[in-house]
């Protein structure tokens, strides 16, 4: 049961990191449009 909790927490952190990466990627493309 404890292992399941660790897996759930890590997957949640990974999901948050992916969302944050997408948002920062969009902001980066707005600030520095591809030439």
Coordinates of N, CA and C in Angstrom, one line a residue:
X1 N 0.8 -1.2 0.0 CA 0.0 0.0 0.0 C 0.9 1.2 0.0
X2 N 2.0 1.2 0.8 CA 2.9 2.3 0.8 C 3.5 2.6 -0.5
X3 N 3.9 1.5 -1.2 CA 4.5 1.6 -2.5 C 3.5 2.2 -3.5
X4 N 2.3 1.9 -3.4 CA 1.3 2.5 -4.3 C 1.2 4.0 -4.1
X5 N 1.3 4.4 -2.9 CA 1.2 5.8 -2.6 C 2.4 6.5 -3.2
X6 N 3.6 5.9 -3.1 CA 4.8 6.5 -3.6 C 4.7 6.7 -5.1
X7 N 4.1 5.6 -5.8 CA 4.0 5.6 -7.2 C 3.0 6.7 -7.6
X8 N 1.9 6.8 -6.9 CA 0.9 7.8 -7.2 C 1.4 9.3 -7.0
X9 N 2.2 9.5 -6.0 CA 2.8 10.8 -5.7 C 3.8 11.1 -6.8
X10 N 4.6 10.2 -7.2 CA 5.6 10.5 -8.3 C 4.9 10.7 -9.6
X11 N 3.9 10.0 -9.9 CA 3.2 10.2 -11.2 C 2.5 11.5 -11.2
X12 N 2.0 12.0 -10.1 CA 1.4 13.3 -9.9 C 2.4 14.4 -10.2
X13 N 3.6 14.2 -9.6 CA 4.7 15.2 -9.8 C 5.1 15.2 -11.2
X14 N 5.2 14.1 -11.9 CA 5.6 14.0 -13.3 C 4.5 14.7 -14.1
X15 N 3.3 14.5 -13.8 CA 2.2 15.2 -14.6 C 2.3 16.7 -14.4
X16 N 2.5 17.2 -13.2 CA 2.6 18.6 -12.9 C 3.8 19.2 -13.7
X17 N 4.9 18.4 -13.7 CA 6.1 18.9 -14.4 C 5.9 19.0 -15.9
X18 N 5.1 18.0 -16.5 CA 4.8 18.1 -17.9 C 4.0 19.3 -18.2
X19 N 3.0 19.6 -17.4 CA 2.1 20.7 -17.6 C 2.9 22.0 -17.5
X20 N 3.7 22.1 -16.5 CA 4.6 23.3 -16.3 C 5.5 23.5 -17.5
X21 N 6.0 22.4 -18.0 CA 6.9 22.4 -19.2 C 6.2 22.9 -20.4
X22 N 5.0 22.5 -20.6 CA 4.2 22.9 -21.8 C 3.9 24.4 -21.6
X23 N 3.5 24.9 -20.4 CA 3.2 26.3 -20.3 C 4.4 27.1 -20.5
X24 N 5.5 26.8 -19.9 CA 6.8 27.5 -20.1 C 7.2 27.5 -21.6
X25 N 6.9 26.4 -22.3 CA 7.3 26.3 -23.7 C 6.4 27.3 -24.5
X26 N 5.1 27.4 -24.2 CA 4.3 28.3 -24.9 C 4.7 29.7 -24.6
X27 N 5.0 30.1 -23.4 CA 5.5 31.4 -23.0 C 6.8 31.7 -23.8
X28 N 7.7 30.8 -23.8 CA 9.0 31.0 -24.5 C 8.8 31.3 -25.9
X29 N 7.8 30.5 -26.6 CA 7.6 30.7 -28.0 C 6.9 32.1 -28.2
X30 N 6.1 32.6 -27.3 CA 5.5 33.9 -27.5 C 6.5 35.0 -27.3
X31 N 7.4 34.8 -26.3 CA 8.4 35.9 -26.1 C 9.5 35.9 -27.2
X32 N 9.9 34.7 -27.6 CA 10.9 34.5 -28.6 C 10.4 33.7 -29.8
X33 N 9.6 34.4 -30.7 CA 9.0 33.7 -31.8 C 10.1 33.1 -32.7
X34 N 9.9 32.0 -33.3 CA 10.9 31.4 -34.2 C 11.1 32.3 -35.5
X35 N 12.3 32.5 -35.8 CA 12.6 33.4 -37.0 C 12.5 32.6 -38.3

